[in-house]
Coordinates of C-alpha atoms and ligand atoms in Angstrom, one line a residue:
X1 CA -24.9 -11.5 21.9
X2 CA -28.6 -10.6 22.0
X3 CA -31.2 -12.9 23.4
X4 CA -32.7 -14.6 20.4
X5 CA -35.7 -16.5 21.6
X6 CA -38.2 -14.9 24.0
X7 CA -37.2 -15.4 27.7
X8 CA -39.5 -15.5 30.7
X9 CA -37.6 -13.6 33.4
X10 CA -38.7 -12.4 36.8
X11 CA -37.7 -9.8 39.4
X12 CA -38.5 -11.2 42.8
X13 CA -37.8 -8.7 45.6
X14 CA -38.7 -9.3 49.2
X15 CA -41.0 -6.5 50.5
X16 CA -38.6 -4.9 53.0
X17 CA -38.7 -1.3 51.7
X18 CA -37.8 0.8 48.7
X19 CA -35.6 -0.7 46.0
X20 CA -31.9 -0.2 46.5
X21 CA -29.3 0.3 43.8
X22 CA -28.4 -3.4 43.6
X23 CA -32.1 -4.4 43.1
X24 CA -32.5 -1.7 40.5
X25 CA -29.7 -3.3 38.5
X26 CA -31.2 -6.8 38.9
X27 CA -34.6 -5.5 37.8
X28 CA -33.1 -3.6 34.8
X29 CA -31.0 -6.5 33.5
X30 CA -34.1 -8.8 33.6
X31 CA -36.2 -6.2 32.0
X32 CA -33.7 -5.6 29.2
X33 CA -33.4 -9.2 28.2
X34 CA -37.2 -9.5 28.2
X35 CA -37.6 -6.5 26.0
X36 CA -34.7 -7.5 23.8
X37 CA -36.1 -11.0 23.1
X38 CA -39.8 -10.1 23.0
X39 CA -40.1 -12.1 26.2
X40 CA -42.0 -11.6 29.5
X41 CA -40.9 -9.7 32.6
X42 CA -42.6 -10.9 35.8
X43 CA -42.7 -9.1 39.1
X44 CA -43.3 -11.4 42.1
X45 CA -43.0 -10.6 45.7
X46 CA -41.1 -13.0 47.9
X47 CA -42.8 -12.4 51.2
X48 CA -42.4 -15.7 53.1
X49 CA -39.9 -14.2 55.5
X50 CA -42.9 -12.7 57.4
X51 CA -40.9 -11.0 60.2
X52 CA -39.0 -9.0 57.7
X53 CA -41.9 -7.8 55.6
X54 CA -42.6 -4.1 55.8
X55 CA -46.3 -3.1 55.2
X56 CA -46.6 -1.1 52.1
X57 CA -43.2 -2.1 50.7
X58 CA -44.8 -3.8 47.7
X59 CA -46.4 -0.5 46.7
X60 CA -43.1 1.3 47.2
X61 CA -41.4 -1.2 44.9
X62 CA -44.1 -0.8 42.2
X63 CA -43.8 3.0 42.5
X64 CA -40.0 2.8 42.1
X65 CA -40.2 0.4 39.1
X66 CA -42.8 2.6 37.4
X67 CA -40.8 5.7 38.0
X68 CA -37.9 4.0 36.3
X69 CA -40.1 3.0 33.4
X70 CA -39.5 -0.7 34.1
X71 CA -43.0 -1.9 33.6
X72 CA -43.7 -5.6 34.2
X73 CA -45.9 -7.8 31.9
X74 CA -47.1 -10.2 34.6
X75 CA -47.1 -10.0 38.3
X76 CA -48.6 -8.1 41.2
X77 CA -51.1 -5.4 40.4
X78 CA -51.2 -6.4 36.7
X79 CA -52.0 -10.1 37.1
X80 CA -51.3 -12.8 34.6
X81 CA -52.0 -16.5 34.0
X82 CA -49.3 -17.8 36.4
X83 CA -50.4 -16.0 39.5
X84 CA -50.9 -15.3 42.3
X85 CA -47.7 -13.3 42.4
X86 CA -47.4 -12.9 46.2
X87 CA -45.8 -16.0 47.7
X88 CA -47.9 -15.9 50.8
X89 CA -50.9 -16.4 48.5
X90 CA -49.3 -19.5 47.0
X91 CA -48.9 -21.7 50.1
X92 CA -51.1 -24.5 48.7
X93 CA -48.7 -24.8 45.8
X94 CA -45.7 -25.2 48.1
X95 CA -47.5 -27.6 50.3
X96 CA -48.4 -29.7 47.3
X97 CA -44.7 -29.8 46.3
X98 CA -43.6 -30.6 49.8
X99 CA -46.1 -33.5 49.9
X100 CA -44.8 -34.8 46.6
X101 CA -41.3 -34.9 48.0
X102 CA -42.4 -36.5 51.3
X103 CA -44.4 -39.2 49.4
X104 CA -41.4 -39.9 47.2
X105 CA -39.1 -40.3 50.2
X106 CA -37.2 -37.3 49.0
X107 CA -38.0 -35.3 52.1
X108 CA -38.7 -36.1 55.7
X109 CA -40.0 -34.7 58.9
X110 CA -37.6 -33.6 61.6
X111 CA -38.5 -32.2 65.0
X112 CA -35.3 -31.2 66.8
X113 CA -35.5 -28.4 69.3
X114 CA -33.2 -25.5 68.9
X115 CA -31.2 -26.7 71.9
X116 CA -30.7 -30.1 70.4
X117 CA -29.6 -28.5 67.1
X118 CA -27.2 -26.4 69.1
X119 CA -25.6 -29.4 70.7
X120 CA -25.1 -31.0 67.3
X121 CA -23.6 -27.8 66.0
X122 CA -21.2 -27.5 68.9
X123 CA -20.1 -31.1 68.4
X124 CA -19.3 -30.4 64.8
X125 CA -17.4 -27.2 65.8
X126 CA -15.3 -29.1 68.3
X127 CA -14.3 -31.6 65.6
X128 CA -13.6 -28.6 63.3
X129 CA -16.2 -29.8 60.8
X130 CA -18.9 -27.9 59.0
X131 CA -22.3 -28.7 60.5
X132 CA -24.4 -31.1 58.5
X133 CA -27.7 -32.3 59.7
X134 CA -27.4 -36.0 60.5
X135 CA -29.9 -37.7 58.3
X136 CA -31.9 -40.3 60.3
X137 CA -31.7 -43.9 59.2
X138 CA -35.5 -44.2 59.3
X139 CA -37.8 -41.3 58.4
X140 CA -40.6 -40.4 60.8
X141 CA -44.1 -41.1 59.7
X142 CA -46.7 -38.4 59.4
X143 CA -48.3 -39.7 62.6
X144 CA -45.0 -39.4 64.5
X145 CA -44.6 -35.9 63.3
X146 CA -48.1 -35.1 64.5
X147 CA -47.3 -36.5 67.9
X148 CA -44.1 -34.5 68.1
X149 CA -46.1 -31.3 67.2
X150 CA -48.6 -32.0 69.9
X151 CA -45.7 -32.5 72.3
X152 CA -44.7 -29.0 71.5
X153 CA -41.7 -29.7 69.2
X154 CA -41.1 -27.7 66.1
X155 CA -41.8 -29.9 63.1
X156 CA -40.1 -29.0 59.9
X157 CA -39.6 -30.8 56.6
X158 CA -36.1 -31.4 55.4
X159 CA -35.0 -32.2 51.9
X160 CA -33.1 -35.5 51.4
X161 CA -30.3 -34.1 49.3
X162 CA -28.5 -36.1 46.6
X163 CA -25.2 -37.6 47.4
X164 CA -23.7 -36.1 44.3
X165 CA -21.8 -33.0 43.3
X166 CA -23.9 -30.3 41.7
X167 CA -22.7 -28.0 39.0
X168 CA -24.3 -24.7 38.2
X169 CA -23.7 -23.7 34.6
X170 CA -23.7 -20.0 35.3
X171 CA -23.7 -17.7 32.3
X172 CA -21.6 -15.1 34.1
X173 CA -19.5 -17.0 36.6
X174 CA -19.0 -20.2 34.5
X175 CA -19.3 -23.7 35.9
X176 CA -19.5 -23.6 39.7
X177 CA -19.5 -27.0 41.4
X178 CA -20.5 -27.7 44.9
X179 CA -19.3 -31.0 46.3
X180 CA -21.8 -33.5 47.8
X181 CA -20.2 -33.1 51.2
X182 CA -21.1 -29.4 51.3
X183 CA -24.8 -30.0 50.6
X184 CA -26.9 -30.9 53.6
X185 CA -30.5 -31.8 54.3
X186 CA -31.8 -28.3 54.4
X187 CA -35.2 -27.3 55.6
X188 CA -37.9 -26.8 53.0
X189 CA -40.9 -26.3 55.2
X190 CA -40.7 -24.4 58.5
X191 CA -42.5 -25.3 61.7
X192 CA -45.0 -22.5 61.1
X193 CA -46.0 -24.2 57.8
X194 CA -44.4 -21.5 55.6
X195 CA -41.9 -22.8 53.1
X196 CA -38.3 -21.6 53.1
X197 CA -37.0 -19.3 50.5
X198 CA -35.5 -22.2 48.5
X199 CA -38.7 -24.1 48.2
X200 CA -40.9 -21.2 47.3
X201 CA -38.4 -19.8 44.9
X202 CA -38.0 -23.1 43.0
X203 CA -41.8 -23.8 42.9
X204 CA -42.5 -20.3 41.6
X205 CA -39.8 -20.4 39.0
X206 CA -41.4 -23.6 37.7
X207 CA -45.0 -22.4 37.9
X208 CA -44.2 -19.1 36.3
X209 CA -42.3 -20.9 33.5
X210 CA -39.1 -18.9 34.3
X211 CA -36.5 -19.7 31.6
X212 CA -33.7 -17.4 32.8
X213 CA -32.8 -16.3 36.3
X214 CA -30.7 -13.1 36.6
X215 CA -30.0 -12.3 40.2
X216 CA -27.3 -11.1 42.5
X217 CA -24.2 -13.2 43.2
X218 CA -25.1 -13.6 46.8
X219 CA -27.6 -16.2 45.7
X220 CA -25.1 -18.3 43.8
X221 CA -24.2 -20.3 46.8
X222 CA -27.9 -21.3 47.1
X223 CA -28.4 -22.3 43.5
X224 CA -27.1 -25.9 43.9
X225 CA -29.9 -26.4 46.4
X226 CA -32.4 -25.1 43.9
X227 CA -31.1 -27.4 41.2
X228 CA -31.3 -30.3 43.6
X229 CA -34.9 -29.4 44.4
X230 CA -35.7 -29.0 40.7
X231 CA -34.3 -32.4 40.0
X232 CA -36.3 -34.1 42.8
X233 CA -39.5 -32.4 41.6
X234 CA -38.9 -33.2 37.9
X235 CA -38.7 -29.5 37.0
X236 CA -36.4 -28.2 34.3
X237 CA -33.5 -26.1 35.5
X238 CA -33.7 -22.5 34.1
X239 CA -30.6 -20.7 32.8
X240 CA -28.8 -18.8 35.6
X241 CA -26.8 -15.6 35.4
X242 CA -25.5 -14.3 38.8
X243 CA -24.4 -10.7 38.6
X244 CA -21.3 -9.6 40.7
X245 CA -21.7 -7.5 43.8
X246 CA -21.7 -3.7 43.8
X247 CA -19.1 -2.2 46.1
X248 CA -18.5 1.2 47.4
X249 CA -15.3 3.2 46.5
X250 CA -13.5 1.6 49.4
X251 CA -14.2 -1.8 48.1
X252 CA -16.8 -2.7 50.7
X253 CA -20.2 -4.0 49.9
X254 CA -22.4 -1.0 49.0
X255 CA -24.3 0.0 52.1
X256 CA -26.0 2.9 53.7
X257 CA -22.9 3.9 55.7
X258 CA -21.5 5.2 52.5
X259 CA -24.5 7.4 51.6
X260 CA -27.9 6.9 50.0
X261 CA -28.4 3.5 48.4
X262 CA -32.2 3.6 48.0
X263 CA -33.6 4.6 44.7
X264 CA -36.1 6.8 46.3
X265 CA -33.4 8.9 47.8
X266 CA -31.9 9.6 44.4
X267 CA -35.4 10.5 43.1
X268 CA -35.8 13.0 46.0
X269 CA -32.3 14.4 45.4
X270 CA -33.3 15.2 41.8
X271 CA -31.7 12.6 39.6
X272 CA -33.3 11.6 36.3
X273 CA -34.6 8.0 36.1
X274 CA -33.0 7.5 32.7
X275 CA -29.6 8.6 34.0
X276 CA -29.8 6.3 37.0
X277 CA -30.7 3.4 34.6
X278 CA -27.9 4.3 32.3
X279 CA -25.5 4.5 35.2
X280 CA -26.7 1.3 36.9
X281 CA -26.4 -0.6 33.6
X282 CA -22.7 0.0 33.6
X283 CA -22.3 -1.5 37.1
X284 CA -21.0 -4.9 36.0
X285 CA -22.0 -4.7 32.3
X286 CA -20.0 -3.0 29.6
X287 CA -20.9 -2.7 25.9
X288 CA -17.3 -2.9 24.9
X289 CA -15.6 0.2 23.6
X290 CA -15.6 3.6 25.3
X291 CA -19.2 4.5 24.9
X292 CA -21.0 5.2 28.2
X293 CA -24.2 7.2 27.4
X294 CA -27.2 5.1 26.5
X295 CA -30.9 5.7 26.4
X296 CA -33.1 2.9 27.7
X297 CA -34.0 1.9 24.1
X298 CA -30.3 1.8 23.2
X299 CA -29.6 -0.4 26.2
X300 CA -32.3 -2.8 25.1
X301 CA -30.3 -3.2 21.8
X302 CA -26.8 -3.2 23.3
X303 CA -27.3 -5.4 26.4
X304 CA -26.0 -8.9 26.5
X305 CA -25.4 -11.3 29.3
X306 CA -22.1 -12.4 27.9
X307 CA -20.7 -8.9 28.5
X308 CA -21.5 -9.0 32.2
X309 CA -18.2 -8.9 34.1
X310 CA -17.2 -11.5 36.7
X311 CA -15.5 -8.7 38.6
X312 CA -17.3 -6.7 41.3
X313 CA -18.1 -3.1 40.2
X314 CA -17.8 0.1 42.2
X315 CA -20.5 2.6 42.8
X316 CA -18.9 5.9 42.0
X317 CA -21.2 8.7 43.2
X318 CA -19.2 11.5 41.6
X319 CA -19.5 9.8 38.3
X320 CA -23.2 9.4 38.8
X321 CA -23.5 13.2 39.6
X322 CA -21.5 14.0 36.4
X323 CA -23.8 11.7 34.4
X324 CA -26.8 13.5 35.8
X325 CA -25.3 17.0 35.1
X326 CA -24.6 16.0 31.5
X327 CA -28.1 14.5 31.1
X328 CA -29.8 17.6 32.4
X329 CA -27.7 19.8 30.1
X330 CA -28.7 17.6 27.1
X331 CA -32.4 17.0 28.1
X332 CA -35.1 18.8 26.2
X333 CA -37.0 21.4 28.2
X334 CA -40.2 19.5 28.3
X335 CA -38.5 16.5 29.8
X336 CA -37.0 18.7 32.5
X337 CA -40.4 20.2 33.2
X338 CA -41.7 16.7 33.8
X339 CA -38.9 15.7 36.1
X340 CA -39.2 19.0 37.9
X341 CA -42.9 18.3 38.6
X342 CA -42.0 14.9 39.8
X343 CA -39.3 16.2 42.0
X344 CA -41.7 18.7 43.6
X345 CA -44.2 16.0 44.2
X346 CA -41.7 13.9 46.2
X347 CA -40.4 16.9 48.1
X348 CA -43.6 18.4 49.5
X349 CA -41.8 20.2 52.2
X350 CA -39.5 22.1 49.9
X351 CA -40.2 25.9 49.8
X352 CA -40.4 25.4 46.0
X353 CA -43.3 22.9 46.4
X354 CA -45.1 24.9 49.0
X355 CA -45.0 27.9 46.8
X356 CA -47.2 26.1 44.3
X357 CA -45.2 27.5 41.4
X358 CA -47.1 28.0 38.1
X359 CA -45.8 26.6 34.9
X360 CA -44.2 29.8 33.5
X361 CA -42.4 30.3 36.8
X362 CA -41.1 26.8 36.7
X363 CA -39.8 27.4 33.3
X364 CA -38.0 30.5 34.4
X365 CA -36.5 28.7 37.3
X366 CA -35.1 26.0 35.1
X367 CA -33.8 28.6 32.7
X368 CA -32.0 30.7 35.3
X369 CA -30.4 27.6 37.0
X370 CA -28.9 26.3 33.8
X371 CA -25.9 24.1 34.5
X372 CA -27.5 22.6 37.6
X373 CA -26.5 19.0 38.5
X374 CA -29.6 17.8 40.3
X375 CA -33.0 19.3 41.1
X376 CA -31.8 19.5 44.7
X377 CA -29.4 22.1 43.5
X378 CA -32.2 24.3 42.4
X379 CA -33.7 24.2 45.8
X380 CA -30.3 25.0 47.4
X381 CA -29.9 28.0 45.0
X382 CA -33.5 29.2 44.8
X383 CA -35.3 27.9 47.8
X384 CA -34.8 31.1 49.7
X385 CA -36.9 33.0 47.2
X386 CA -40.0 31.2 48.4
X387 CA -39.3 31.2 52.1
X388 CA -40.9 33.5 54.6
X389 CA -39.0 36.8 54.7
X390 CA -38.5 36.3 58.4
X391 CA -37.2 32.7 58.0
X392 CA -34.1 33.6 56.0
X393 CA -31.0 32.7 58.1
X394 CA -28.1 35.0 57.5
X395 CA -24.8 33.3 56.9
X396 CA -22.4 35.1 59.4
X397 CA -19.4 34.7 57.0
X398 CA -21.4 36.4 54.2
X399 CA -22.5 39.2 56.5
X400 CA -19.0 39.8 57.6
X401 CA -17.5 39.7 54.2
X402 CA -20.1 41.5 52.2
X403 CA -21.9 43.8 54.6
X404 CA -19.7 44.7 57.6
X405 CA -16.3 44.9 55.9
X406 CA -14.8 48.3 55.1
X407 CA -16.7 50.2 57.7
X408 CA -20.1 48.7 57.0
X409 CA -19.7 49.5 53.3
X410 CA -22.3 46.9 52.3
X411 CA -24.9 48.2 54.8
X412 CA -24.3 51.7 53.5
X413 CA -24.8 50.5 50.0
X414 CA -28.2 48.9 50.9
X415 CA -29.2 52.1 52.6
X416 CA -28.6 54.0 49.4
X417 CA -30.3 51.4 47.3
X418 CA -33.4 50.9 49.3
X419 CA -35.4 54.0 48.2
X420 CA -34.3 53.6 44.6
X421 CA -35.4 50.0 44.5
X422 CA -38.7 51.1 46.2
X423 CA -39.2 53.6 43.5
X424 CA -38.3 51.4 40.6
X425 CA -41.0 51.0 38.0
X426 CA -41.5 48.6 36.2
X427 CA -39.8 45.8 38.1
X428 CA -38.0 43.9 35.3
X429 CA -34.6 42.4 34.7
X430 CA -33.8 45.3 32.3
X431 CA -34.8 48.1 34.7
X432 CA -33.0 46.4 37.6
X433 CA -29.9 46.1 35.5
X434 CA -30.1 49.8 34.4
X435 CA -30.5 50.9 38.0
X436 CA -27.6 48.8 39.3
X437 CA -25.4 50.1 36.5
X438 CA -26.3 53.7 37.3
X439 CA -25.5 53.2 40.9
X440 CA -22.2 51.6 40.0
X441 CA -21.3 54.6 38.0
X442 CA -22.4 57.2 40.5
X443 CA -20.6 55.6 43.3
X444 CA -17.6 54.5 41.2
X445 CA -18.3 51.0 42.6
X446 CA -17.8 47.6 41.0
X447 CA -20.7 45.4 40.2
X448 CA -20.0 43.2 43.2
X449 CA -20.1 46.1 45.6
X450 CA -23.6 46.8 44.6
X451 CA -25.1 43.4 43.7
X452 CA -23.5 41.3 46.5
X453 CA -25.1 43.3 49.4
X454 CA -28.5 42.9 47.8
X455 CA -27.8 39.2 47.3
X456 CA -26.9 38.7 51.0
X457 CA -30.0 40.7 52.1
X458 CA -32.4 38.7 50.1
X459 CA -30.9 35.2 50.3
X460 CA -28.8 35.3 53.5
X461 CA -25.8 33.9 51.4
X462 CA -23.6 34.8 48.6
X463 CA -25.1 32.3 46.2
X464 CA -28.2 32.7 44.0
X465 CA -28.9 32.7 40.3
X466 CA -28.1 36.0 38.5
X467 CA -29.2 38.9 40.6
X468 CA -31.7 40.5 38.2
X469 CA -33.4 37.1 37.6
X470 CA -33.5 36.5 41.3
X471 CA -35.0 39.9 42.1
X472 CA -37.7 39.6 39.4
X473 CA -38.8 36.2 40.8
X474 CA -38.7 37.6 44.3
X475 CA -40.7 40.6 43.4
X476 CA -40.4 44.2 44.6
X477 CA -42.3 43.9 47.9
X478 CA -40.2 41.0 49.2
X479 CA -37.0 42.5 48.1
X480 CA -37.7 45.7 49.9
X481 CA -38.9 43.9 53.0
X482 CA -35.8 41.8 53.2
X483 CA -33.5 44.7 52.8
X484 CA -35.4 46.6 55.5
X485 CA -35.3 43.8 57.8
X486 CA -31.6 43.4 57.4
X487 CA -30.9 47.1 58.0
X488 CA -33.0 46.9 61.2
X489 CA -31.6 43.7 62.5
X490 CA -28.0 44.2 61.5
X491 CA -27.2 40.5 62.0
Ligands
LIG1 N1 -36.1 -12.7 47.1 C1 -34.8 -12.5 46.7 C2 -34.4 -11.1 47.0 O1 -35.0 -10.5 47.8 C3 -34.6 -12.8 45.2 C4 -34.2 -14.2 44.9 C5 -34.2 -14.5 43.5 O2 -34.1 -13.6 42.6 O3 -34.1 -15.7 43.2 O4 -33.5 -10.5 46.5

């Protein structure tokens, strides 16, 4: 079912680096329901865990989102009427909420040292009980808290939780109830005056008029605390939809050990943003039926929260590669040119980037690489063309098989070809084809016996695009130089 009335949703990453696949999915689902309902998509940065913040990560997040085409309506960089959108710029808002709770007797100061807390924890452990902070019978006054602070104790504020079960009506997971005994008096303001994640998150969702929270399932266990805080502060509870975890193919939580998980790595490897979004949409959501290929606009129409699965999904890299291959084959040439430019810009060290290819050459390269799976494939197949002649490493297996075998047959063929290539005028695919055909006939040789030695000489390997196309791009001078070098070096 589509979202009918306009939602206000937010994506609230912590600035710890580039987006990873899981966050991309969270951002996408939020963006989709916003677009579908004519609502508002907010980007806010949850930077209160100061030690984990990575400088510049907010810019990386914005770059990733824009590359994907998931533009936000309110938030960092673009502004809006419910800002600021960095949590560290909102401390006065959290302080006001904490004060309200303190004044209402719904929160209290605590100033236990870490050692004291440790003793309490160990006592609970010995009795095989989950640790719960023992609520004092009398709450300390502000003055007592101040004295404790002066005495060097860490003064925090704890929430006086409700002695009631709390039920989250989750739109994916259904009703999830946490018993009163499991809820403790958690910290809402740390000793350094910075609120905890719970406090900041709840205040922001209220201030930013969030009506629906879509986030990863790892946050579900925290949601009862958020609901308790909302109740104590007189805030409405937004709708919640917690999305199941993404696993690797072995059923473990998706992580780096299994390969790239950062969006920027997929961009660098040469995936199309629209393919990644299509693929990520299907991690935990299904449209029903067999259809798998969707444009972003089609996803906006088809997406619905009630078709998000409760079951964890698997990140199948092979399938993503197959998706990308299909998308490249189906993409119109102008789109491929755009993505190619983008790929070059994020791979400045690639020989293809350093060559400063002009537009017609880029078109030729795309054309002769037809069937490629990622833009990284193009580099693997064509990068050698733009390397220094002297920097081409020769693959020993290719040398042995193509050049040395049969009493140096390949080397001999190159010897014979060298002057004829040098004399070839003009240097075009057609003239090269004619020359190679003639040599095949004269020598009663197969195509491979003539073309493969050239290929190894110019690329160092047995793979390249079609030989004529390759040599045209390489040009006569470089072709001749590389063959000469090979004949001298005899690797
Ligand atoms: N800041 C949390 C994160 O880094 C998001 C919490 C939320 O969406 O409520 O994923």
